[in-house]
Amino acid sequence: MTDSKLKLKRPLTITVANAKGGVGKTTITRYLPFVLAERGYKVLVVDADPQGNLTKTMGITKQRYEPDKVFVMEKSMMAAVVEQDLGSAIVNVVPNLDEIPSNVDWGSFPTYLAKRFGLAEKGDPDYYEVESKKIVVLKNLLAPIKGNYDFIFIDTPPTPASQWIRNATVASDWVIIAFQTQSDSLDGAKLFRDNDLRELIEDFGADTDVLGILPNQVSNSGAIDQIVIEDAIEIFGEQNLFQHIIPFAKRIQSAPRIGLTREGYWNSRLFNDVIDPLADDFLERLKIVGEIEDGE
């Protein structure tokens, strides 16, 4: 584990994405921001998934650290979007870690955009004009608060080409493409890169790129896992895969029930063996792409 806090050249927004569900996006958006906050970075997590799984975990985590306080979501993300003020929905979780929580009303985000900007399908003459206004809503609302943080992480739902994931991607400086070592999950990673991400960059000028491809829940004894990893290397290139691949660890699945903590033998071992090396890998990738100040 690297103890020193590296200096970023600018605040960074990161989306964890895949065109399919069940690929570990929320797991990464739980643990990585938590560790970065421990290291002294100011971090905001944005739950852009109407299921609100990240929000539930952060609520439990807050109550672990402040058991005498009840976690209250005073304003949902959807309400803050309607009011054009995301800052009003921010909830502190633990020191250095804040959250913009989600609720079931976030499922109405595409309807909100359609009412505000209109409907246009691909092939319609005004498609690009209408779509270009829709996909920057989240980016524009994050802009006033971005300078308050070192990192903003956005969790996304399992809905390819949806306004949730399109807005999150356009709002981000970098994207981490996550997948579990299953063929369908790898297909979703490739689909996101080749379809969703390519369209946003080439047709709409999105200023974002892929920071890395992150396989997770990998079984060292599973033959199919190794085959899928080899396929991923062939598709994306070995240099584009995170060096620290997240192994299968049952303890990871406990976060939705017990929150995020290093307390206890198995939790401590999970952080030491898996999560801390992932954070080191993440920061090293930021060094490689020039987001860390020289000399750090």
PDB file of C-alpha atoms in Angstrom:
ATOM      1  CA  MET A   1       0.000   0.000   0.000  1.00  0.00           C
ATOM      2  CA  THR A   2       1.261   3.452  -0.957  1.00  0.00           C
ATOM      3  CA  ASP A   3       0.797   5.862   1.954  1.00  0.00           C
ATOM      4  CA  SER A   4       1.803   9.120   0.260  1.00  0.00           C
ATOM      5  CA  LYS A   5      -0.906  11.172  -1.406  1.00  0.00           C
ATOM      6  CA  LEU A   6       0.015  11.921  -4.994  1.00  0.00           C
ATOM      7  CA  LYS A   7      -0.871  15.328  -6.395  1.00  0.00           C
ATOM      8  CA  LEU A   8      -3.344  15.419  -9.270  1.00  0.00           C
ATOM      9  CA  LYS A   9      -3.026  17.988 -12.036  1.00  0.00           C
ATOM     10  CA  ARG A  10      -6.812  18.463 -12.041  1.00  0.00           C
ATOM     11  CA  PRO A  11      -9.956  17.048 -10.432  1.00  0.00           C
ATOM     12  CA  LEU A  12     -11.008  13.850 -12.211  1.00  0.00           C
ATOM     13  CA  THR A  13     -14.373  12.271 -12.877  1.00  0.00           C
ATOM     14  CA  ILE A  14     -14.366   8.505 -13.434  1.00  0.00           C
ATOM     15  CA  THR A  15     -17.205   6.287 -14.644  1.00  0.00           C
ATOM     16  CA  VAL A  16     -17.167   2.522 -14.177  1.00  0.00           C
ATOM     17  CA  ALA A  17     -19.057   1.042 -17.123  1.00  0.00           C
ATOM     18  CA  ASN A  18     -20.094  -1.986 -19.143  1.00  0.00           C
ATOM     19  CA  ALA A  19     -23.042  -2.545 -21.494  1.00  0.00           C
ATOM     20  CA  LYS A  20     -24.222  -5.466 -19.327  1.00  0.00           C
ATOM     21  CA  GLY A  21     -25.136  -5.922 -15.668  1.00  0.00           C
ATOM     22  CA  GLY A  22     -23.574  -8.114 -13.006  1.00  0.00           C
ATOM     23  CA  VAL A  23     -20.029  -7.197 -13.997  1.00  0.00           C
ATOM     24  CA  GLY A  24     -18.728  -5.677 -10.755  1.00  0.00           C
ATOM     25  CA  LYS A  25     -19.280  -1.968 -11.491  1.00  0.00           C
ATOM     26  CA  THR A  26     -20.852  -1.209  -8.118  1.00  0.00           C
ATOM     27  CA  THR A  27     -18.243  -3.286  -6.273  1.00  0.00           C
ATOM     28  CA  ILE A  28     -15.463  -1.154  -7.762  1.00  0.00           C
ATOM     29  CA  THR A  29     -17.365   2.080  -7.083  1.00  0.00           C
ATOM     30  CA  ARG A  30     -17.788   1.011  -3.451  1.00  0.00           C
ATOM     31  CA  TYR A  31     -14.255   0.049  -2.577  1.00  0.00           C
ATOM     32  CA  LEU A  32     -11.933   2.191  -4.696  1.00  0.00           C
ATOM     33  CA  PRO A  33     -13.341   5.583  -3.595  1.00  0.00           C
ATOM     34  CA  PHE A  34     -13.349   4.400   0.043  1.00  0.00           C
ATOM     35  CA  VAL A  35      -9.631   3.591  -0.045  1.00  0.00           C
ATOM     36  CA  LEU A  36      -8.768   6.819  -1.857  1.00  0.00           C
ATOM     37  CA  ALA A  37     -10.656   8.752   0.832  1.00  0.00           C
ATOM     38  CA  GLU A  38      -8.639   6.912   3.495  1.00  0.00           C
ATOM     39  CA  ARG A  39      -5.490   8.148   1.771  1.00  0.00           C
ATOM     40  CA  GLY A  40      -6.573  11.749   2.072  1.00  0.00           C
ATOM     41  CA  TYR A  41      -8.179  12.389  -1.297  1.00  0.00           C
ATOM     42  CA  LYS A  42     -11.502  14.228  -1.353  1.00  0.00           C
ATOM     43  CA  VAL A  43     -13.901  11.879  -3.104  1.00  0.00           C
ATOM     44  CA  LEU A  44     -17.516  12.071  -4.250  1.00  0.00           C
ATOM     45  CA  VAL A  45     -19.459   9.018  -5.401  1.00  0.00           C
ATOM     46  CA  VAL A  46     -22.508   9.548  -7.603  1.00  0.00           C
ATOM     47  CA  ASP A  47     -25.070   6.760  -7.647  1.00  0.00           C
ATOM     48  CA  ALA A  48     -26.427   7.043 -11.196  1.00  0.00           C
ATOM     49  CA  ASP A  49     -28.183   3.673 -10.949  1.00  0.00           C
ATOM     50  CA  PRO A  50     -31.917   3.781 -10.125  1.00  0.00           C
ATOM     51  CA  GLN A  51     -31.513   0.523  -8.163  1.00  0.00           C
ATOM     52  CA  GLY A  52     -29.590   2.493  -5.543  1.00  0.00           C
ATOM     53  CA  ASN A  53     -27.307  -0.365  -4.446  1.00  0.00           C
ATOM     54  CA  LEU A  54     -24.343   1.949  -3.941  1.00  0.00           C
ATOM     55  CA  THR A  55     -26.530   4.297  -1.893  1.00  0.00           C
ATOM     56  CA  LYS A  56     -27.549   1.449   0.425  1.00  0.00           C
ATOM     57  CA  THR A  57     -23.930   0.449   1.021  1.00  0.00           C
ATOM     58  CA  MET A  58     -22.864   4.014   1.750  1.00  0.00           C
ATOM     59  CA  GLY A  59     -25.751   4.435   4.190  1.00  0.00           C
ATOM     60  CA  ILE A  60     -24.732   1.317   6.112  1.00  0.00           C
ATOM     61  CA  THR A  61     -21.096   2.449   6.058  1.00  0.00           C
ATOM     62  CA  LYS A  62     -22.002   5.843   7.510  1.00  0.00           C
ATOM     63  CA  GLN A  63     -23.927   4.222  10.344  1.00  0.00           C
ATOM     64  CA  ARG A  64     -20.981   1.937  11.137  1.00  0.00           C
ATOM     65  CA  TYR A  65     -18.828   4.997  11.758  1.00  0.00           C
ATOM     66  CA  GLU A  66     -21.545   7.137  13.353  1.00  0.00           C
ATOM     67  CA  PRO A  67     -23.922   4.644  15.016  1.00  0.00           C
ATOM     68  CA  ASP A  68     -25.760   7.362  16.913  1.00  0.00           C
ATOM     69  CA  LYS A  69     -26.776   9.128  13.705  1.00  0.00           C
ATOM     70  CA  VAL A  70     -29.506   7.934  11.352  1.00  0.00           C
ATOM     71  CA  PHE A  71     -28.608   8.077   7.662  1.00  0.00           C
ATOM     72  CA  VAL A  72     -31.120  10.391   6.018  1.00  0.00           C
ATOM     73  CA  MET A  73     -31.410  11.076   2.314  1.00  0.00           C
ATOM     74  CA  GLU A  74     -32.785  14.588   2.448  1.00  0.00           C
ATOM     75  CA  LYS A  75     -32.841  14.939  -1.325  1.00  0.00           C
ATOM     76  CA  SER A  76     -32.546  12.362  -4.080  1.00  0.00           C
ATOM     77  CA  MET A  77     -30.383  12.817  -7.125  1.00  0.00           C
ATOM     78  CA  MET A  78     -33.435  13.195  -9.366  1.00  0.00           C
ATOM     79  CA  ALA A  79     -34.829  15.977  -7.197  1.00  0.00           C
ATOM     80  CA  ALA A  80     -31.464  17.760  -7.283  1.00  0.00           C
ATOM     81  CA  VAL A  81     -31.308  17.442 -11.088  1.00  0.00           C
ATOM     82  CA  VAL A  82     -34.771  18.947 -11.436  1.00  0.00           C
ATOM     83  CA  GLU A  83     -33.684  21.821  -9.185  1.00  0.00           C
ATOM     84  CA  GLN A  84     -30.419  22.158 -11.156  1.00  0.00           C
ATOM     85  CA  ASP A  85     -28.376  21.885  -7.948  1.00  0.00           C
ATOM     86  CA  LEU A  86     -26.549  18.601  -7.345  1.00  0.00           C
ATOM     87  CA  GLY A  87     -24.655  20.102  -4.432  1.00  0.00           C
ATOM     88  CA  SER A  88     -27.859  20.235  -2.412  1.00  0.00           C
ATOM     89  CA  ALA A  89     -28.083  16.418  -2.459  1.00  0.00           C
ATOM     90  CA  ILE A  90     -24.565  15.672  -1.192  1.00  0.00           C
ATOM     91  CA  VAL A  91     -24.358  13.504   1.931  1.00  0.00           C
ATOM     92  CA  ASN A  92     -21.145  12.877   3.865  1.00  0.00           C
ATOM     93  CA  VAL A  93     -20.374   9.183   4.407  1.00  0.00           C
ATOM     94  CA  VAL A  94     -17.004   9.106   6.190  1.00  0.00           C
ATOM     95  CA  PRO A  95     -14.137  11.615   6.328  1.00  0.00           C
ATOM     96  CA  ASN A  96     -13.183  12.695   2.785  1.00  0.00           C
ATOM     97  CA  LEU A  97     -15.963  10.627   1.196  1.00  0.00           C
ATOM     98  CA  ASP A  98     -19.283  12.129   0.098  1.00  0.00           C
ATOM     99  CA  GLU A  99     -22.163  10.738  -1.924  1.00  0.00           C
ATOM    100  CA  ILE A 100     -25.000  11.901  -4.137  1.00  0.00           C
ATOM    101  CA  PRO A 101     -27.597   9.201  -3.401  1.00  0.00           C
ATOM    102  CA  SER A 102     -30.026   7.592  -5.800  1.00  0.00           C
ATOM    103  CA  ASN A 103     -33.619   6.528  -5.344  1.00  0.00           C
ATOM    104  CA  VAL A 104     -36.305   4.890  -7.473  1.00  0.00           C
ATOM    105  CA  ASP A 105     -37.291   8.308  -8.838  1.00  0.00           C
ATOM    106  CA  TRP A 106     -33.955   8.403 -10.694  1.00  0.00           C
ATOM    107  CA  GLY A 107     -35.582   5.920 -13.064  1.00  0.00           C
ATOM    108  CA  SER A 108     -37.507   8.864 -14.524  1.00  0.00           C
ATOM    109  CA  PHE A 109     -34.335  10.619 -15.729  1.00  0.00           C
ATOM    110  CA  PRO A 110     -34.862   9.728 -19.430  1.00  0.00           C
ATOM    111  CA  THR A 111     -38.469  10.955 -19.209  1.00  0.00           C
ATOM    112  CA  TYR A 112     -37.268  14.206 -17.649  1.00  0.00           C
ATOM    113  CA  LEU A 113     -34.803  14.693 -20.513  1.00  0.00           C
ATOM    114  CA  ALA A 114     -37.454  13.925 -23.135  1.00  0.00           C
ATOM    115  CA  LYS A 115     -39.846  16.475 -21.638  1.00  0.00           C
ATOM    116  CA  ARG A 116     -37.133  19.090 -21.395  1.00  0.00           C
ATOM    117  CA  PHE A 117     -35.430  18.646 -24.758  1.00  0.00           C
ATOM    118  CA  GLY A 118     -37.858  16.615 -26.867  1.00  0.00           C
ATOM    119  CA  LEU A 119     -37.727  13.205 -28.520  1.00  0.00           C
ATOM    120  CA  ALA A 120     -35.535  12.368 -31.506  1.00  0.00           C
ATOM    121  CA  GLU A 121     -34.503   8.984 -32.810  1.00  0.00           C
ATOM    122  CA  LYS A 122     -31.426   8.205 -34.878  1.00  0.00           C
ATOM    123  CA  GLY A 123     -32.211   9.175 -38.434  1.00  0.00           C
ATOM    124  CA  ASP A 124     -34.344  12.140 -37.435  1.00  0.00           C
ATOM    125  CA  PRO A 125     -32.999  15.433 -38.814  1.00  0.00           C
ATOM    126  CA  ASP A 126     -32.691  16.958 -35.345  1.00  0.00           C
ATOM    127  CA  TYR A 127     -31.308  13.865 -33.588  1.00  0.00           C
ATOM    128  CA  TYR A 128     -27.790  15.211 -32.998  1.00  0.00           C
ATOM    129  CA  GLU A 129     -29.031  18.614 -31.885  1.00  0.00           C
ATOM    130  CA  VAL A 130     -31.455  17.129 -29.352  1.00  0.00           C
ATOM    131  CA  GLU A 131     -29.120  14.388 -28.150  1.00  0.00           C
ATOM    132  CA  SER A 132     -26.193  16.763 -27.690  1.00  0.00           C
ATOM    133  CA  LYS A 133     -28.286  18.715 -25.172  1.00  0.00           C
ATOM    134  CA  LYS A 134     -29.434  15.623 -23.288  1.00  0.00           C
ATOM    135  CA  ILE A 135     -26.062  13.958 -22.779  1.00  0.00           C
ATOM    136  CA  VAL A 136     -24.363  16.942 -21.107  1.00  0.00           C
ATOM    137  CA  VAL A 137     -26.930  17.481 -18.336  1.00  0.00           C
ATOM    138  CA  LEU A 138     -24.989  15.575 -15.673  1.00  0.00           C
ATOM    139  CA  LYS A 139     -21.646  17.055 -16.770  1.00  0.00           C
ATOM    140  CA  ASN A 140     -23.004  20.594 -16.512  1.00  0.00           C
ATOM    141  CA  LEU A 141     -24.516  19.970 -13.076  1.00  0.00           C
ATOM    142  CA  LEU A 142     -21.305  18.417 -11.731  1.00  0.00           C
ATOM    143  CA  ALA A 143     -19.164  21.305 -12.992  1.00  0.00           C
ATOM    144  CA  PRO A 144     -19.894  23.711 -10.078  1.00  0.00           C
ATOM    145  CA  ILE A 145     -18.908  21.117  -7.445  1.00  0.00           C
ATOM    146  CA  LYS A 146     -16.117  19.270  -9.256  1.00  0.00           C
ATOM    147  CA  GLY A 147     -13.443  21.604  -7.919  1.00  0.00           C
ATOM    148  CA  ASN A 148     -14.318  20.595  -4.352  1.00  0.00           C
ATOM    149  CA  TYR A 149     -13.027  17.064  -4.959  1.00  0.00           C
ATOM    150  CA  ASP A 150      -9.989  15.191  -6.202  1.00  0.00           C
ATOM    151  CA  PHE A 151     -12.155  12.414  -7.618  1.00  0.00           C
ATOM    152  CA  ILE A 152     -15.777  11.958  -8.589  1.00  0.00           C
ATOM    153  CA  PHE A 153     -16.790   8.347  -9.270  1.00  0.00           C
ATOM    154  CA  ILE A 154     -20.043   7.535 -11.072  1.00  0.00           C
ATOM    155  CA  ASP A 155     -21.787   4.171 -10.796  1.00  0.00           C
ATOM    156  CA  THR A 156     -23.986   3.230 -13.753  1.00  0.00           C
ATOM    157  CA  PRO A 157     -26.914   0.833 -14.301  1.00  0.00           C
ATOM    158  CA  PRO A 158     -26.903  -2.247 -16.569  1.00  0.00           C
ATOM    159  CA  THR A 159     -28.660  -0.458 -19.431  1.00  0.00           C
ATOM    160  CA  PRO A 160     -26.660  -0.110 -22.676  1.00  0.00           C
ATOM    161  CA  ALA A 161     -26.918   3.163 -24.599  1.00  0.00           C
ATOM    162  CA  SER A 162     -29.221   4.622 -21.921  1.00  0.00           C
ATOM    163  CA  GLN A 163     -29.238   8.253 -20.851  1.00  0.00           C
ATOM    164  CA  TRP A 164     -27.906   7.199 -17.447  1.00  0.00           C
ATOM    165  CA  ILE A 165     -24.720   5.732 -18.873  1.00  0.00           C
ATOM    166  CA  ARG A 166     -24.422   8.274 -21.712  1.00  0.00           C
ATOM    167  CA  ASN A 167     -24.605  11.193 -19.283  1.00  0.00           C
ATOM    168  CA  ALA A 168     -22.129   9.539 -16.911  1.00  0.00           C
ATOM    169  CA  THR A 169     -19.656   8.838 -19.705  1.00  0.00           C
ATOM    170  CA  VAL A 170     -19.812  12.348 -21.164  1.00  0.00           C
ATOM    171  CA  ALA A 171     -19.324  13.784 -17.660  1.00  0.00           C
ATOM    172  CA  SER A 172     -16.168  11.720 -17.140  1.00  0.00           C
ATOM    173  CA  ASP A 173     -12.530  12.377 -17.888  1.00  0.00           C
ATOM    174  CA  TRP A 174     -11.812   8.657 -17.813  1.00  0.00           C
ATOM    175  CA  VAL A 175     -13.773   5.418 -17.995  1.00  0.00           C
ATOM    176  CA  ILE A 176     -12.896   2.131 -16.317  1.00  0.00           C
ATOM    177  CA  ILE A 177     -14.489  -0.731 -18.241  1.00  0.00           C
ATOM    178  CA  ALA A 178     -15.263  -3.532 -15.798  1.00  0.00           C
ATOM    179  CA  PHE A 179     -16.134  -7.133 -16.559  1.00  0.00           C
ATOM    180  CA  GLN A 180     -16.341 -10.459 -14.807  1.00  0.00           C
ATOM    181  CA  THR A 181     -14.592 -13.420 -16.387  1.00  0.00           C
ATOM    182  CA  GLN A 182     -17.577 -14.683 -18.333  1.00  0.00           C
ATOM    183  CA  SER A 183     -18.034 -14.478 -22.096  1.00  0.00           C
ATOM    184  CA  ASP A 184     -21.242 -12.411 -21.873  1.00  0.00           C
ATOM    185  CA  SER A 185     -19.575  -9.927 -19.533  1.00  0.00           C
ATOM    186  CA  LEU A 186     -16.559  -9.570 -21.833  1.00  0.00           C
ATOM    187  CA  ASP A 187     -18.935  -9.078 -24.766  1.00  0.00           C
ATOM    188  CA  GLY A 188     -20.584  -6.246 -22.810  1.00  0.00           C
ATOM    189  CA  ALA A 189     -17.203  -4.576 -22.258  1.00  0.00           C
ATOM    190  CA  LYS A 190     -16.406  -4.731 -25.959  1.00  0.00           C
ATOM    191  CA  LEU A 191     -19.915  -3.532 -26.865  1.00  0.00           C
ATOM    192  CA  PHE A 192     -19.589  -0.513 -24.587  1.00  0.00           C
ATOM    193  CA  ARG A 193     -16.227   0.449 -26.098  1.00  0.00           C
ATOM    194  CA  ASP A 194     -17.155  -0.145 -29.733  1.00  0.00           C
ATOM    195  CA  ASN A 195     -20.702   1.233 -29.678  1.00  0.00           C
ATOM    196  CA  ASP A 196     -21.577   3.497 -26.739  1.00  0.00           C
ATOM    197  CA  LEU A 197     -18.181   5.071 -26.132  1.00  0.00           C
ATOM    198  CA  ARG A 198     -17.194   5.371 -29.784  1.00  0.00           C
ATOM    199  CA  GLU A 199     -20.421   7.168 -30.702  1.00  0.00           C
ATOM    200  CA  LEU A 200     -20.082   9.647 -27.841  1.00  0.00           C
ATOM    201  CA  ILE A 201     -16.473  10.476 -28.772  1.00  0.00           C
ATOM    202  CA  GLU A 202     -16.740  10.474 -32.562  1.00  0.00           C
ATOM    203  CA  ASP A 203     -20.252  11.884 -33.063  1.00  0.00           C
ATOM    204  CA  PHE A 204     -20.618  14.148 -30.023  1.00  0.00           C
ATOM    205  CA  GLY A 205     -17.023  15.083 -29.212  1.00  0.00           C
ATOM    206  CA  ALA A 206     -17.005  13.629 -25.697  1.00  0.00           C
ATOM    207  CA  ASP A 207     -13.660  14.421 -24.051  1.00  0.00           C
ATOM    208  CA  THR A 208     -13.114  11.073 -22.361  1.00  0.00           C
ATOM    209  CA  ASP A 209     -11.072   7.922 -22.813  1.00  0.00           C
ATOM    210  CA  VAL A 210     -10.554   4.473 -21.318  1.00  0.00           C
ATOM    211  CA  LEU A 211      -8.227   4.427 -18.313  1.00  0.00           C
ATOM    212  CA  GLY A 212      -8.146   0.652 -18.265  1.00  0.00           C
ATOM    213  CA  ILE A 213     -10.005  -2.634 -18.474  1.00  0.00           C
ATOM    214  CA  LEU A 214     -10.610  -4.208 -15.074  1.00  0.00           C
ATOM    215  CA  PRO A 215     -11.464  -7.928 -14.824  1.00  0.00           C
ATOM    216  CA  ASN A 216     -12.867  -8.860 -11.427  1.00  0.00           C
ATOM    217  CA  GLN A 217     -14.153 -11.821  -9.440  1.00  0.00           C
ATOM    218  CA  VAL A 218     -11.570 -13.976 -11.228  1.00  0.00           C
ATOM    219  CA  SER A 219     -11.159 -17.553 -10.036  1.00  0.00           C
ATOM    220  CA  ASN A 220      -7.548 -18.683 -10.216  1.00  0.00           C
ATOM    221  CA  SER A 221      -8.671 -22.277 -10.506  1.00  0.00           C
ATOM    222  CA  GLY A 222     -11.285 -21.697 -13.195  1.00  0.00           C
ATOM    223  CA  ALA A 223     -10.230 -22.660 -16.721  1.00  0.00           C
ATOM    224  CA  ILE A 224     -12.925 -20.500 -18.301  1.00  0.00           C
ATOM    225  CA  ASP A 225     -11.704 -17.499 -16.294  1.00  0.00           C
ATOM    226  CA  GLN A 226      -8.240 -17.783 -17.794  1.00  0.00           C
ATOM    227  CA  ILE A 227      -9.647 -18.238 -21.293  1.00  0.00           C
ATOM    228  CA  VAL A 228     -11.734 -15.072 -20.939  1.00  0.00           C
ATOM    229  CA  ILE A 229      -8.688 -13.158 -19.630  1.00  0.00           C
ATOM    230  CA  GLU A 230      -6.724 -14.293 -22.686  1.00  0.00           C
ATOM    231  CA  ASP A 231      -9.607 -13.200 -24.923  1.00  0.00           C
ATOM    232  CA  ALA A 232      -9.641  -9.809 -23.185  1.00  0.00           C
ATOM    233  CA  ILE A 233      -5.900  -9.392 -23.794  1.00  0.00           C
ATOM    234  CA  GLU A 234      -6.438 -10.173 -27.473  1.00  0.00           C
ATOM    235  CA  ILE A 235      -9.343  -7.710 -27.756  1.00  0.00           C
ATOM    236  CA  PHE A 236      -8.043  -4.797 -25.687  1.00  0.00           C
ATOM    237  CA  GLY A 237      -4.278  -5.350 -25.516  1.00  0.00           C
ATOM    238  CA  GLU A 238      -2.396  -6.503 -22.439  1.00  0.00           C
ATOM    239  CA  GLN A 239      -1.178  -2.977 -21.638  1.00  0.00           C
ATOM    240  CA  ASN A 240      -4.784  -1.807 -21.297  1.00  0.00           C
ATOM    241  CA  LEU A 241      -5.722  -4.323 -18.604  1.00  0.00           C
ATOM    242  CA  PHE A 242      -5.192  -3.359 -14.979  1.00  0.00           C
ATOM    243  CA  GLN A 243      -2.170  -5.155 -13.565  1.00  0.00           C
ATOM    244  CA  HIS A 244      -4.098  -5.998 -10.399  1.00  0.00           C
ATOM    245  CA  ILE A 245      -7.020  -8.147 -11.476  1.00  0.00           C
ATOM    246  CA  ILE A 246      -9.618  -8.487  -8.709  1.00  0.00           C
ATOM    247  CA  PRO A 247      -9.832 -12.152  -7.657  1.00  0.00           C
ATOM    248  CA  PHE A 248     -12.975 -13.929  -6.543  1.00  0.00           C
ATOM    249  CA  ALA A 249     -13.450 -13.061  -2.876  1.00  0.00           C
ATOM    250  CA  LYS A 250     -16.627 -13.925  -1.013  1.00  0.00           C
ATOM    251  CA  ARG A 251     -15.919 -11.109   1.448  1.00  0.00           C
ATOM    252  CA  ILE A 252     -16.535  -8.562  -1.322  1.00  0.00           C
ATOM    253  CA  GLN A 253     -20.158  -9.657  -1.381  1.00  0.00           C
ATOM    254  CA  SER A 254     -20.593  -8.699   2.288  1.00  0.00           C
ATOM    255  CA  ALA A 255     -20.391  -4.938   1.647  1.00  0.00           C
ATOM    256  CA  PRO A 256     -24.116  -4.509   0.899  1.00  0.00           C
ATOM    257  CA  ARG A 257     -24.888  -6.060   4.306  1.00  0.00           C
ATOM    258  CA  ILE A 258     -22.171  -4.742   6.618  1.00  0.00           C
ATOM    259  CA  GLY A 259     -20.876  -1.668   4.787  1.00  0.00           C
ATOM    260  CA  LEU A 260     -17.226  -0.838   4.111  1.00  0.00           C
ATOM    261  CA  THR A 261     -14.748  -1.435   6.906  1.00  0.00           C
ATOM    262  CA  ARG A 262     -11.269  -2.771   7.586  1.00  0.00           C
ATOM    263  CA  GLU A 263     -12.336  -4.116  10.969  1.00  0.00           C
ATOM    264  CA  GLY A 264     -12.049  -7.859  11.421  1.00  0.00           C
ATOM    265  CA  TYR A 265      -9.589 -10.386  10.036  1.00  0.00           C
ATOM    266  CA  TRP A 266     -11.296 -11.099   6.716  1.00  0.00           C
ATOM    267  CA  ASN A 267     -12.079  -7.467   5.988  1.00  0.00           C
ATOM    268  CA  SER A 268      -8.502  -6.473   6.765  1.00  0.00           C
ATOM    269  CA  ARG A 269      -7.179  -9.229   4.539  1.00  0.00           C
ATOM    270  CA  LEU A 270      -9.497  -8.178   1.683  1.00  0.00           C
ATOM    271  CA  PHE A 271      -8.213  -4.600   1.818  1.00  0.00           C
ATOM    272  CA  ASN A 272      -4.561  -5.579   2.189  1.00  0.00           C
ATOM    273  CA  ASP A 273      -4.575  -8.243  -0.520  1.00  0.00           C
ATOM    274  CA  VAL A 274      -7.089  -6.858  -3.019  1.00  0.00           C
ATOM    275  CA  ILE A 275      -8.369  -3.308  -2.537  1.00  0.00           C
ATOM    276  CA  ASP A 276      -5.144  -1.499  -1.585  1.00  0.00           C
ATOM    277  CA  PRO A 277      -3.228  -2.982  -4.561  1.00  0.00           C
ATOM    278  CA  LEU A 278      -6.132  -1.975  -6.813  1.00  0.00           C
ATOM    279  CA  ALA A 279      -5.839   1.633  -5.600  1.00  0.00           C
ATOM    280  CA  ASP A 280      -2.072   1.546  -6.218  1.00  0.00           C
ATOM    281  CA  ASP A 281      -2.716   0.225  -9.734  1.00  0.00           C
ATOM    282  CA  PHE A 282      -5.326   2.927 -10.363  1.00  0.00           C
ATOM    283  CA  LEU A 283      -2.961   5.719  -9.303  1.00  0.00           C
ATOM    284  CA  GLU A 284      -0.123   4.239 -11.336  1.00  0.00           C
ATOM    285  CA  ARG A 285      -2.351   4.340 -14.419  1.00  0.00           C
ATOM    286  CA  LEU A 286      -3.068   7.996 -13.741  1.00  0.00           C
ATOM    287  CA  LYS A 287       0.702   8.589 -13.613  1.00  0.00           C
ATOM    288  CA  ILE A 288       1.117   6.875 -16.974  1.00  0.00           C
ATOM    289  CA  VAL A 289      -1.548   9.010 -18.660  1.00  0.00           C
ATOM    290  CA  GLY A 290      -0.112  12.198 -17.174  1.00  0.00           C
ATOM    291  CA  GLU A 291      -2.734  13.061 -14.558  1.00  0.00           C
ATOM    292  CA  ILE A 292      -0.217  13.072 -11.666  1.00  0.00           C
ATOM    293  CA  GLU A 293       2.115  16.012 -11.070  1.00  0.00           C
ATOM    294  CA  ASP A 294       5.723  15.364 -12.157  1.00  0.00           C
ATOM    295  CA  GLY A 295       8.061  14.318  -9.398  1.00  0.00           C
ATOM    296  CA  GLU A 296       5.302  12.563  -7.387  1.00  0.00           C
TER     297      GLU A 296
END
